[in-house]
PDB file of C-alpha atoms and ligand atoms in Angstrom:
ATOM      1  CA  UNK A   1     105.891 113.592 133.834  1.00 65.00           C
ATOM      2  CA  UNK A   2     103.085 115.880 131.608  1.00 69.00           C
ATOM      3  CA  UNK A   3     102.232 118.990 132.509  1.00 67.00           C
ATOM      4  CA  UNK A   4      99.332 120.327 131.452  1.00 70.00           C
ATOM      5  CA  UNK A   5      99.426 123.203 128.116  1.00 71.00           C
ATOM      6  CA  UNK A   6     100.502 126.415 129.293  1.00 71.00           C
ATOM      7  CA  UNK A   7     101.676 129.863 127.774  1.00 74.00           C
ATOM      8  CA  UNK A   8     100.475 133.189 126.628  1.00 75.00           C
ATOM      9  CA  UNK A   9      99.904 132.729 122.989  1.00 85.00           C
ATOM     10  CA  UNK A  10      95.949 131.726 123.550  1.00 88.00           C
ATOM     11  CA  UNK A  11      93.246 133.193 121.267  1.00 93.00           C
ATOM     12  CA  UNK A  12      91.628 136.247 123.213  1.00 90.00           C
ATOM     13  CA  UNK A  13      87.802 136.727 123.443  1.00 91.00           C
ATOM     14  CA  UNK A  14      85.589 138.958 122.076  1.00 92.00           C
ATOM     15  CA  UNK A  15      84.177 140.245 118.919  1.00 93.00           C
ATOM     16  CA  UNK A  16      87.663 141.873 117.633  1.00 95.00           C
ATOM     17  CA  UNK A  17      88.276 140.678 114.025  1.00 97.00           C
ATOM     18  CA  UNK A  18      91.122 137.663 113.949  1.00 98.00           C
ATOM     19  CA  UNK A  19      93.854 137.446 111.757  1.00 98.00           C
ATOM     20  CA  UNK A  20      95.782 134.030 111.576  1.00 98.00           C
ATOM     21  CA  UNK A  21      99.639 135.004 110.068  1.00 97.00           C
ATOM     22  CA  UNK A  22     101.843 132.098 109.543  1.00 95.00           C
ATOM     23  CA  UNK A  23     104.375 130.449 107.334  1.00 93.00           C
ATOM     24  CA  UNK A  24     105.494 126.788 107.293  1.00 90.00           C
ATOM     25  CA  UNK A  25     105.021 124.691 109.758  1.00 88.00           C
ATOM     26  CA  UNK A  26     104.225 128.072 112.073  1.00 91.00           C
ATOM     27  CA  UNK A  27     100.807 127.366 111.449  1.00 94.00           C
ATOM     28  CA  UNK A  28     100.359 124.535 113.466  1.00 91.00           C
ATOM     29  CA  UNK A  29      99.374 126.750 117.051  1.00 92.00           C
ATOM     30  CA  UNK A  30      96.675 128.879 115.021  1.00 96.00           C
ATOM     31  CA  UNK A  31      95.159 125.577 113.401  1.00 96.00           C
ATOM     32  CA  UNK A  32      93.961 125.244 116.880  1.00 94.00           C
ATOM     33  CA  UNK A  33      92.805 128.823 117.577  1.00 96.00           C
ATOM     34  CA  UNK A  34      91.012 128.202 113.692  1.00 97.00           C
ATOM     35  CA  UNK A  35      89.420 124.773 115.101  1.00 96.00           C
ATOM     36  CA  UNK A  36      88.322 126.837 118.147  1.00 96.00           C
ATOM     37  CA  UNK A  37      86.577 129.578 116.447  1.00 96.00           C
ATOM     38  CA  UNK A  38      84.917 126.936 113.973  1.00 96.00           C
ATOM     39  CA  UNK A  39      83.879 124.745 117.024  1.00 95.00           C
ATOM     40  CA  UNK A  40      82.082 127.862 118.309  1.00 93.00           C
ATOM     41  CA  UNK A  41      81.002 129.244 114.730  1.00 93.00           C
ATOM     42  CA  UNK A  42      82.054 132.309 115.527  1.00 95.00           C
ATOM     43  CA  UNK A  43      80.839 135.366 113.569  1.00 95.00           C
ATOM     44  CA  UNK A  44      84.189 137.583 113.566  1.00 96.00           C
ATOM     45  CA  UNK A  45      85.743 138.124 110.862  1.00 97.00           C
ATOM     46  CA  UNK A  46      88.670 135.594 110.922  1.00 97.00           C
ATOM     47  CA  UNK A  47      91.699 135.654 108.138  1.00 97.00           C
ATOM     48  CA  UNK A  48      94.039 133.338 107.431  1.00 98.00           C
ATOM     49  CA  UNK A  49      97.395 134.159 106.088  1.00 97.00           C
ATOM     50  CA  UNK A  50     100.030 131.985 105.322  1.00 97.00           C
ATOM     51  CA  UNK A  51     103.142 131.795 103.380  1.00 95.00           C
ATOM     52  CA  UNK A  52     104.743 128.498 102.735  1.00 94.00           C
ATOM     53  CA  UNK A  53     107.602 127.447  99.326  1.00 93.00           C
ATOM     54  CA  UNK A  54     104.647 125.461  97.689  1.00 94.00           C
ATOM     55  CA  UNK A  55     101.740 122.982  97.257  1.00 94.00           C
ATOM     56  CA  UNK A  56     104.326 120.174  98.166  1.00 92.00           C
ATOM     57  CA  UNK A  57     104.918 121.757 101.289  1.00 91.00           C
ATOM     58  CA  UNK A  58     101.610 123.374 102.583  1.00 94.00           C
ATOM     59  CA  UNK A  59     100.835 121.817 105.714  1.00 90.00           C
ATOM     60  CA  UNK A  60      97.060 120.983 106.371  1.00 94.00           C
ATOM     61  CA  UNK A  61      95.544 122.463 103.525  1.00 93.00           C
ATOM     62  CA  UNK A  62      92.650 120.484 102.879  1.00 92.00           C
ATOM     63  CA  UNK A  63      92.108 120.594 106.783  1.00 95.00           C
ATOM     64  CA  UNK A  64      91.886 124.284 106.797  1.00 95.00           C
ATOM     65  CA  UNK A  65      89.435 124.440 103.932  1.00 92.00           C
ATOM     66  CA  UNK A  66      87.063 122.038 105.921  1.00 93.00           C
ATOM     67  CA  UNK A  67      87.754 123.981 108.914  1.00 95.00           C
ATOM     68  CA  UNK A  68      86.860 127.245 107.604  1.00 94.00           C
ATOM     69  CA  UNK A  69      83.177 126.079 106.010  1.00 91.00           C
ATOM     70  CA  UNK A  70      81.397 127.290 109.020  1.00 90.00           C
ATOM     71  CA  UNK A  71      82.848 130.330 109.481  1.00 95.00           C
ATOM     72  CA  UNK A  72      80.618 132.577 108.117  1.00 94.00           C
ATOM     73  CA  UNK A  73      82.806 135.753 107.943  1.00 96.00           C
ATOM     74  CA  UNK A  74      86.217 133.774 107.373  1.00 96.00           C
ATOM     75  CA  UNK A  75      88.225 134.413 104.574  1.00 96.00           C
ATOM     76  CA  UNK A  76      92.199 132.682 103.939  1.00 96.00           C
ATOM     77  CA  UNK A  77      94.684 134.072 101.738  1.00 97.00           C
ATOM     78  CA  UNK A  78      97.609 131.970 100.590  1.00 97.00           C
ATOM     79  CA  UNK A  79     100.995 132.745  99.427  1.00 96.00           C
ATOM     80  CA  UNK A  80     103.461 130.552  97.891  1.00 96.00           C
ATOM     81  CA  UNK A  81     107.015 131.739  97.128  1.00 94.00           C
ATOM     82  CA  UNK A  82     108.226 129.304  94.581  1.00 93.00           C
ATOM     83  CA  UNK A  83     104.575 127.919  93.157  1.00 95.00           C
ATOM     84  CA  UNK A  84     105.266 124.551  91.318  1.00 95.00           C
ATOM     85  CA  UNK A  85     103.846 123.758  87.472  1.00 96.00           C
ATOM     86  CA  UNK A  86     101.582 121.912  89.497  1.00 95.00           C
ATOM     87  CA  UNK A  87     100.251 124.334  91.796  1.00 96.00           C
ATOM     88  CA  UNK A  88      96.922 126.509  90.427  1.00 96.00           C
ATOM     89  CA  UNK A  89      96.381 130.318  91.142  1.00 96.00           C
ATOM     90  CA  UNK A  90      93.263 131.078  92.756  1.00 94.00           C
ATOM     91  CA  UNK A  91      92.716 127.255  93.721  1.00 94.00           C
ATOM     92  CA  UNK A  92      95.644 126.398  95.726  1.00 95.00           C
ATOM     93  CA  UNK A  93      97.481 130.117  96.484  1.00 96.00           C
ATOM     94  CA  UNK A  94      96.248 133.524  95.836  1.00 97.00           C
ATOM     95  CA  UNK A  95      99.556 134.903  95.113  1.00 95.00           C
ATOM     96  CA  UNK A  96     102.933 134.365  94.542  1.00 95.00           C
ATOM     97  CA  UNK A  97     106.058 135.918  96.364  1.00 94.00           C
ATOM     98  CA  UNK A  98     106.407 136.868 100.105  1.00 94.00           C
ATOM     99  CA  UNK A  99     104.170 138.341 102.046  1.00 95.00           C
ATOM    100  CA  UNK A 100     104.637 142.562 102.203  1.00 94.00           C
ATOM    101  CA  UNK A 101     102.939 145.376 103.286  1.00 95.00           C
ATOM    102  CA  UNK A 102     100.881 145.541 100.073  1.00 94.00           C
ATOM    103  CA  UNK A 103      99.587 141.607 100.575  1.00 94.00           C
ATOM    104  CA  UNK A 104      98.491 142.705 103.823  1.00 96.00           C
ATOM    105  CA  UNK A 105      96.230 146.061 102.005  1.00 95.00           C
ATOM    106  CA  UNK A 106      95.276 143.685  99.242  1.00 94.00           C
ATOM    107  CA  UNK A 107      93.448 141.157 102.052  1.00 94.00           C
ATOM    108  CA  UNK A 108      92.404 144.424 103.952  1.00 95.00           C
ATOM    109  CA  UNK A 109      93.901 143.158 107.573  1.00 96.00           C
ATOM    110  CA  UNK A 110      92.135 145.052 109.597  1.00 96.00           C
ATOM    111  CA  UNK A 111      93.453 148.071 111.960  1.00 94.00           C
ATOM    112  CA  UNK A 112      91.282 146.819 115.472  1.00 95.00           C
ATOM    113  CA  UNK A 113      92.458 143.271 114.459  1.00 96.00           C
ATOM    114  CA  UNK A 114      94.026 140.935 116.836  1.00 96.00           C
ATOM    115  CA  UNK A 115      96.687 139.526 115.322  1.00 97.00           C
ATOM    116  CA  UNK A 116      98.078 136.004 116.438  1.00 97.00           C
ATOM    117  CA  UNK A 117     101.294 135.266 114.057  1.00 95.00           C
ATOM    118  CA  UNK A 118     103.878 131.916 114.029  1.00 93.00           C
ATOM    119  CA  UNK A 119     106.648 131.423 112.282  1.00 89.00           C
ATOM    120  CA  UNK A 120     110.469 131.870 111.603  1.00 84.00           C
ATOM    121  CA  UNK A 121     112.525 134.149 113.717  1.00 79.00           C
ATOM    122  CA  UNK A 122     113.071 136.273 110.777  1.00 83.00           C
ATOM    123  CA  UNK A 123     109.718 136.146 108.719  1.00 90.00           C
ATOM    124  CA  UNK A 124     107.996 137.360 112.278  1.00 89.00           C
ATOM    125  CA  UNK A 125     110.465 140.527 112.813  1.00 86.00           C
ATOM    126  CA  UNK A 126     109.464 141.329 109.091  1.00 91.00           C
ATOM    127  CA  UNK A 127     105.626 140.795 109.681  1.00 94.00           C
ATOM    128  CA  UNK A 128     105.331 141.909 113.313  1.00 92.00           C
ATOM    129  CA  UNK A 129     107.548 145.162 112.181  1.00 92.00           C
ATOM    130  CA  UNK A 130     104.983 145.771 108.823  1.00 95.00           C
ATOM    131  CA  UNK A 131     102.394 145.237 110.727  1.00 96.00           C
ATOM    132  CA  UNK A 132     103.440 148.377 113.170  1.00 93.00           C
ATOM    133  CA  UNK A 133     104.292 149.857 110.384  1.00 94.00           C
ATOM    134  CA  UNK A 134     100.331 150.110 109.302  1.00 95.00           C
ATOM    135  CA  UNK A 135      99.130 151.309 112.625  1.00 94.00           C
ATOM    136  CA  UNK A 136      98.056 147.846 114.576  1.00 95.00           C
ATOM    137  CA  UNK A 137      98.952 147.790 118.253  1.00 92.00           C
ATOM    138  CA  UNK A 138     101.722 146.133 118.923  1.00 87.00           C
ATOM    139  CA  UNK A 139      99.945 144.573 122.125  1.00 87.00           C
ATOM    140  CA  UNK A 140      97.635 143.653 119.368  1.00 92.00           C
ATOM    141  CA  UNK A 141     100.183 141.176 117.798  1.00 93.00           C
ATOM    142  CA  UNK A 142     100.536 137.898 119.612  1.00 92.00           C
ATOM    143  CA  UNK A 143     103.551 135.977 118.153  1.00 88.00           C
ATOM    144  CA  UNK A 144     104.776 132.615 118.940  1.00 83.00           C
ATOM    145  CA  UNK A 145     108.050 131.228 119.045  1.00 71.00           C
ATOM    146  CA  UNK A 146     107.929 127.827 117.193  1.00 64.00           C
ATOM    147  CA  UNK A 147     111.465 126.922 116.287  1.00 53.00           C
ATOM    148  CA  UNK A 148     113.895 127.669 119.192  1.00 48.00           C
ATOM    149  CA  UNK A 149     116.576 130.104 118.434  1.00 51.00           C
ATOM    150  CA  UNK A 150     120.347 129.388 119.998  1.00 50.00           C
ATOM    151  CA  UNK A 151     119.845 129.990 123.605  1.00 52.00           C
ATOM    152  CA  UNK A 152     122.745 132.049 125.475  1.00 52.00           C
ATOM    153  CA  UNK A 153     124.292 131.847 128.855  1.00 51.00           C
ATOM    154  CA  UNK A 154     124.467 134.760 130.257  1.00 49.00           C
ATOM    155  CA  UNK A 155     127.979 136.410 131.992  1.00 46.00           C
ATOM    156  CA  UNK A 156     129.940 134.060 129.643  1.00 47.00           C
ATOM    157  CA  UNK A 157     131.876 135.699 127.045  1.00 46.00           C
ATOM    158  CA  UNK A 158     131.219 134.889 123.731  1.00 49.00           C
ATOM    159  CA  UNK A 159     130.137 136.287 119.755  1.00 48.00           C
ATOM    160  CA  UNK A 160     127.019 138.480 120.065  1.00 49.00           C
ATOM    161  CA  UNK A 161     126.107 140.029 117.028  1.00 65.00           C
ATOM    162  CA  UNK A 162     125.429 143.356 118.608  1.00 79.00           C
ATOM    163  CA  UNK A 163     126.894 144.880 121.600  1.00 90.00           C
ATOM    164  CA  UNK A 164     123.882 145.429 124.220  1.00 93.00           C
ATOM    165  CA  UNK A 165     121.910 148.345 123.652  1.00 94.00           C
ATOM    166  CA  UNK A 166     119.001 150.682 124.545  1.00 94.00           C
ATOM    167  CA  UNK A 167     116.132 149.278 122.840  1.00 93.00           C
ATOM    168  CA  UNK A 168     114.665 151.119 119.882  1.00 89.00           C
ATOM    169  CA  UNK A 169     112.096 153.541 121.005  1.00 87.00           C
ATOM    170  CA  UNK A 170     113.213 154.108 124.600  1.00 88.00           C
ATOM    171  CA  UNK A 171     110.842 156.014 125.908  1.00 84.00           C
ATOM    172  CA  UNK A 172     111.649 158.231 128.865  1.00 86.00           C
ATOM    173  CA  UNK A 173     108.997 156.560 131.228  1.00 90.00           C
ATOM    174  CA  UNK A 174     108.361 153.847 133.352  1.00 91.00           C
ATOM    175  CA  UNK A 175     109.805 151.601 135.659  1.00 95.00           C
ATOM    176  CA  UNK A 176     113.655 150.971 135.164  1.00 96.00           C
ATOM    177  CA  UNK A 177     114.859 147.342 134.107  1.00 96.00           C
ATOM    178  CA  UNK A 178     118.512 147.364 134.786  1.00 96.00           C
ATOM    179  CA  UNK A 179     120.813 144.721 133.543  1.00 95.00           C
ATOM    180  CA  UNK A 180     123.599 144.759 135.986  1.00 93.00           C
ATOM    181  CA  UNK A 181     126.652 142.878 134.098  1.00 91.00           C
ATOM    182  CA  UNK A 182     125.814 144.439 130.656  1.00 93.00           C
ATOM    183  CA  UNK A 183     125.685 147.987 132.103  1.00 92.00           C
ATOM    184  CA  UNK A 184     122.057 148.704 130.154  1.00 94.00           C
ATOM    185  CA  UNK A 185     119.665 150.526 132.023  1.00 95.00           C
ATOM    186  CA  UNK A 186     115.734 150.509 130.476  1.00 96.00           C
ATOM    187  CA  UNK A 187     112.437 151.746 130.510  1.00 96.00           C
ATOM    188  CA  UNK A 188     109.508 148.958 130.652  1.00 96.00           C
ATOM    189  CA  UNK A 189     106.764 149.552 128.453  1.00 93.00           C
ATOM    190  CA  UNK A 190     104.114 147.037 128.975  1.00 92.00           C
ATOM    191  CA  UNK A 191     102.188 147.525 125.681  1.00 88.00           C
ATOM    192  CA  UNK A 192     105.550 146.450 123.979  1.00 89.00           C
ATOM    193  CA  UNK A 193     107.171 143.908 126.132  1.00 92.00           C
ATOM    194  CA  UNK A 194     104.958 140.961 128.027  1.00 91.00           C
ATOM    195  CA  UNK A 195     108.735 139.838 130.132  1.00 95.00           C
ATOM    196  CA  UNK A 196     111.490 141.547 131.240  1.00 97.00           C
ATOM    197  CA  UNK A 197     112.970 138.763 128.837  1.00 96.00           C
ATOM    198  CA  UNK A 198     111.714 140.223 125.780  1.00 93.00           C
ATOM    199  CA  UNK A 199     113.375 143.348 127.073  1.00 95.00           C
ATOM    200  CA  UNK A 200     116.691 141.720 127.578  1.00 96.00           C
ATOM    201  CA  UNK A 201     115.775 140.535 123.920  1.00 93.00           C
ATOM    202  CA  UNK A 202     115.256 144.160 122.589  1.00 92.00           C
ATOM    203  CA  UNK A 203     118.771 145.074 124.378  1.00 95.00           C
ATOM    204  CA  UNK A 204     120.657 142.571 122.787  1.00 93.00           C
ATOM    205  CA  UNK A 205     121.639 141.449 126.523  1.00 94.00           C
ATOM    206  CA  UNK A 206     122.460 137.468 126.946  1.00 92.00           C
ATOM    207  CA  UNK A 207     119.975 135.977 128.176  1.00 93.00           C
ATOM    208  CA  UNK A 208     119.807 132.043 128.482  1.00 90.00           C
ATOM    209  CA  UNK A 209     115.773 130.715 127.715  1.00 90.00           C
ATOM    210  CA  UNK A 210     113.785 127.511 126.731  1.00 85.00           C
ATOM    211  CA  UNK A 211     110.517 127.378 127.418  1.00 86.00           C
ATOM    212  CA  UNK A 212     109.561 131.010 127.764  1.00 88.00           C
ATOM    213  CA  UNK A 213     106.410 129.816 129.544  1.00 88.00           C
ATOM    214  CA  UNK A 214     107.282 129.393 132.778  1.00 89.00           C
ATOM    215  CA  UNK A 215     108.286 125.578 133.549  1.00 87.00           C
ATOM    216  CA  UNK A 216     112.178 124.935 132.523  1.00 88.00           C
ATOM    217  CA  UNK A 217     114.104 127.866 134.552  1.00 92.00           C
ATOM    218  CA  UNK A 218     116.655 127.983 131.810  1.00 91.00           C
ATOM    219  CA  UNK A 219     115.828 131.685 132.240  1.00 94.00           C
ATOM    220  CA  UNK A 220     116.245 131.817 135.908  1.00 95.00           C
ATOM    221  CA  UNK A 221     118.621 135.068 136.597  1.00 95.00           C
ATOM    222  CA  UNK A 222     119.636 136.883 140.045  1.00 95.00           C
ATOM    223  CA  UNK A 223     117.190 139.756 140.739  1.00 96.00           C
ATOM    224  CA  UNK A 224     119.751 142.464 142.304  1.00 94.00           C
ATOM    225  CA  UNK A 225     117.065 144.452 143.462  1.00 96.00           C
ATOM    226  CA  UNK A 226     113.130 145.048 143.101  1.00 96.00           C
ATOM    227  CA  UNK A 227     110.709 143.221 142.863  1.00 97.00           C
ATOM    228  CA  UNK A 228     108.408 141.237 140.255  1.00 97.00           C
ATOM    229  CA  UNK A 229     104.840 139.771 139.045  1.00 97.00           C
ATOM    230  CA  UNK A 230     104.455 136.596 137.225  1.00 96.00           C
ATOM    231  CA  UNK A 231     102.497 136.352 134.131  1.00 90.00           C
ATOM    232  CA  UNK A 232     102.148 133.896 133.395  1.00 88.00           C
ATOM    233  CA  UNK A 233     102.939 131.871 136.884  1.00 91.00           C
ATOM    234  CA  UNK A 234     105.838 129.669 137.171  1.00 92.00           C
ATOM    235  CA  UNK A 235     104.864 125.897 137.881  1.00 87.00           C
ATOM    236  CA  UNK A 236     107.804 126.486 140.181  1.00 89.00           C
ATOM    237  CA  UNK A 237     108.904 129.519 141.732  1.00 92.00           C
ATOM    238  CA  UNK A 238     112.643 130.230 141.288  1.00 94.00           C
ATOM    239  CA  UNK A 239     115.322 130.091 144.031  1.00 93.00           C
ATOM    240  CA  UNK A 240     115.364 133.360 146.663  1.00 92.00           C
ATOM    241  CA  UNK A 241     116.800 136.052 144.983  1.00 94.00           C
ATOM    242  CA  UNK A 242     116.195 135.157 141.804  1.00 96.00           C
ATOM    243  CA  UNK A 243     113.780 135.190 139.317  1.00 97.00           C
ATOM    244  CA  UNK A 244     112.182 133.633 136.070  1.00 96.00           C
ATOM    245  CA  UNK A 245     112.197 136.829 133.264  1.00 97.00           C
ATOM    246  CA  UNK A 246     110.289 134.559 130.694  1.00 94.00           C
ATOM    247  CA  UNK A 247     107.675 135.146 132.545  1.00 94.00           C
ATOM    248  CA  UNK A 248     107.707 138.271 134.624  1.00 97.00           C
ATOM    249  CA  UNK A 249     107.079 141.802 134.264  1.00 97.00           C
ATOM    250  CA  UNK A 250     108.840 144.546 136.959  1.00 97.00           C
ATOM    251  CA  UNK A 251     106.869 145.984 139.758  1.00 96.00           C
ATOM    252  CA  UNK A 252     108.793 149.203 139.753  1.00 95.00           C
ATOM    253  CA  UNK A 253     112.891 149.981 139.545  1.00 96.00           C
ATOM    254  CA  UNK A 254     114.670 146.489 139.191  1.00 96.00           C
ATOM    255  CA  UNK A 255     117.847 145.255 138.589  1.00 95.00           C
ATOM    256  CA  UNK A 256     119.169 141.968 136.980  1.00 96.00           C
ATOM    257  CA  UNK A 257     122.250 139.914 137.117  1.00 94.00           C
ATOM    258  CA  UNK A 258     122.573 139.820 133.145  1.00 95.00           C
TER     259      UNK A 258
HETATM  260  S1  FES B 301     112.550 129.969 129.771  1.00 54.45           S
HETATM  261 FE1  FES B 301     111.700 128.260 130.780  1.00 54.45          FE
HETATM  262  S2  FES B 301     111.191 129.073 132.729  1.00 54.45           S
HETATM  263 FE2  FES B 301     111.875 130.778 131.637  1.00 54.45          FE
END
C-alpha cells in the first residue's frame, strides 16, 4: 500500500523571507520547497545554505543553480568543510569550514525569516540552537528529521545517556505533560514543542518513534489521564486509552505511560 505525503515540515505561505539550511543529503526535502517557490517565481527573498565535505559530494548542484534563475530575490551560499584542489572559491563554495554564527551574519539570515533546516541530528541542534541564539523564533525554525536516530522502547531498562530531566527553560506555565514511569512532570510550551514527543525528547524520557508523522504507531503510548489534539491527524487513530505523541499536542493537564 502508498499513502499519500504527509507531515509538518511543508513550506508556509506568505511573504516572510525563506531560508533553506541544510547539509548533505539533508537537502533533499527543501529542493522541493526551492522547486516550489521557483514554480511560482516567488518574490521573497529565499537563501540557500548548505554545508556538505566537498564538490565530490554536493548533491544537486547544478540543479539548484537552474532552479534558482527565476528567483528574482534568491541568493545560495555554500560551504564546504574539506574543499578539494579541485573545487573553486566563489564558483563552487563561498567558504570553507562549518557553518557558525558568523556564516549566518556574513549571508545576513534574516530575523522575520522562516527558517526550514535538514540535516544530521547533531549539525541541526548546533544550527537550530545558533539560530536562537540570534533572536529567530524558534516556531520560526522548521527542522526535519532525515536520518532516523536509534528509536527506544519505552519502560525497558536500558543505557540512556542522560537520566530524564526537566527540559531546559521550564517555564512555570501551561498545561502539565506528565510522564508517569519516568517521574518528570512538564510545562507545554507550544511555540517550542509541535508533540508531546518532542517534549519527551527535551526530557530525555524513552520514547519509542518512526515516522513522527502520524502513520506507523511506533509512538503509540498509554494516556493515564487528559486528553489530546492531533496535529497533524493520525491515518489511524490509536487504541482507547492511548495515544500517538508524534503527533499530538495536550489539551490541558495530561499524563503519559513513559
Ligand atoms: S512515530 Fe509513527 S505514528 Fe508516531
Amino acid at each position: 500500500d502508498v499513502s499519500s505525503p504527509r507531515g509538518s515540515f511543508i513550506l508556509q505561505s506568505g511573504e516572510r523571507p525563506v531560508v533553506l539550511l541544510s547539509a548533505g543529503i539533508g537537502a533533499t526535502p527543501v529542493l522541493a520547497m526551492l522547486h516550489a517557490l521557483a514554480a511560482d517565481r516567488s518574490t521573497r527573498q529565499v537563501l540557500w545554505i548548505h554545508a556538505v565535505r566537498d564538490g565530490q559530494h554536493h548533491p544537486f548542484a547544478a540543479e539548484i543553480r537552474g532552479v534558482m534563475a527565476p528567483l528574482t530575490n534568491g541568493h545560495t551560499f555554500v560551504c564546504y568543510s574539506r574543499p578539494t584542489s579541485r573545487d573553486k572559491m566563489g564558483e563552487h563554495f563561498d567558504t570553507a569550514g562549518h557553518l557558525s554564527r558568523s556564516v549566518f551574519d556574513e549571508v545576513r539570515v534574516p530575523q522575520d525569516a522562516d527558517v526550514y533546516l535538514c540535516g544530521p541530528t547533531r549539525f541541526m541542534a548546533d544550527m537550530k540552537q545558533t539560530l536562537t541564539d540570534m533572536g529567530l523564533a524558534p516556531e520560526r525554525i522548521h527542522v526535519e528529521i532525515f536520518s532516523g536516530s536509534d528509536s527506544m522502547s519505552p519502560g525497558v531498562a536500558r543505557a540512556v545517556a542522560r537520566a530524564p530531566h526537566l527540559p531546559e527553560g521550564d517555564a512555570d506555565t501551561g498545561p502539565l505533560v506528565s510522564f508517569a514511569r519516568s517521574g518528570i512532570a512538564a510545562h507545554w510550551n507550544p511555540s517550542k514543542y509541535q508533540s508531546i514527543l518532542e517534549l519527551a525528547e527535551g526530557c530525555d524520557v524513552p520514547a519509542r518513534w518512526s515516522c513522527r508523522t502520524g502513520v506507523c504507531h511506533n509512538c503509540e503510548s498509554g494516556l493515564v489521564s487528559g486528553a489530546v489534539v492531533y496535529g497533524p491527524e493520525p491515518l489511524d487513530k490509536p487504541a482507547d486509552g492511548n495515544v500517538l505523541i508524534c503527533c499530538s499536542q495536550p489539551l490541558g493537564d495530561v499524563a503519559i505511560d513513559l
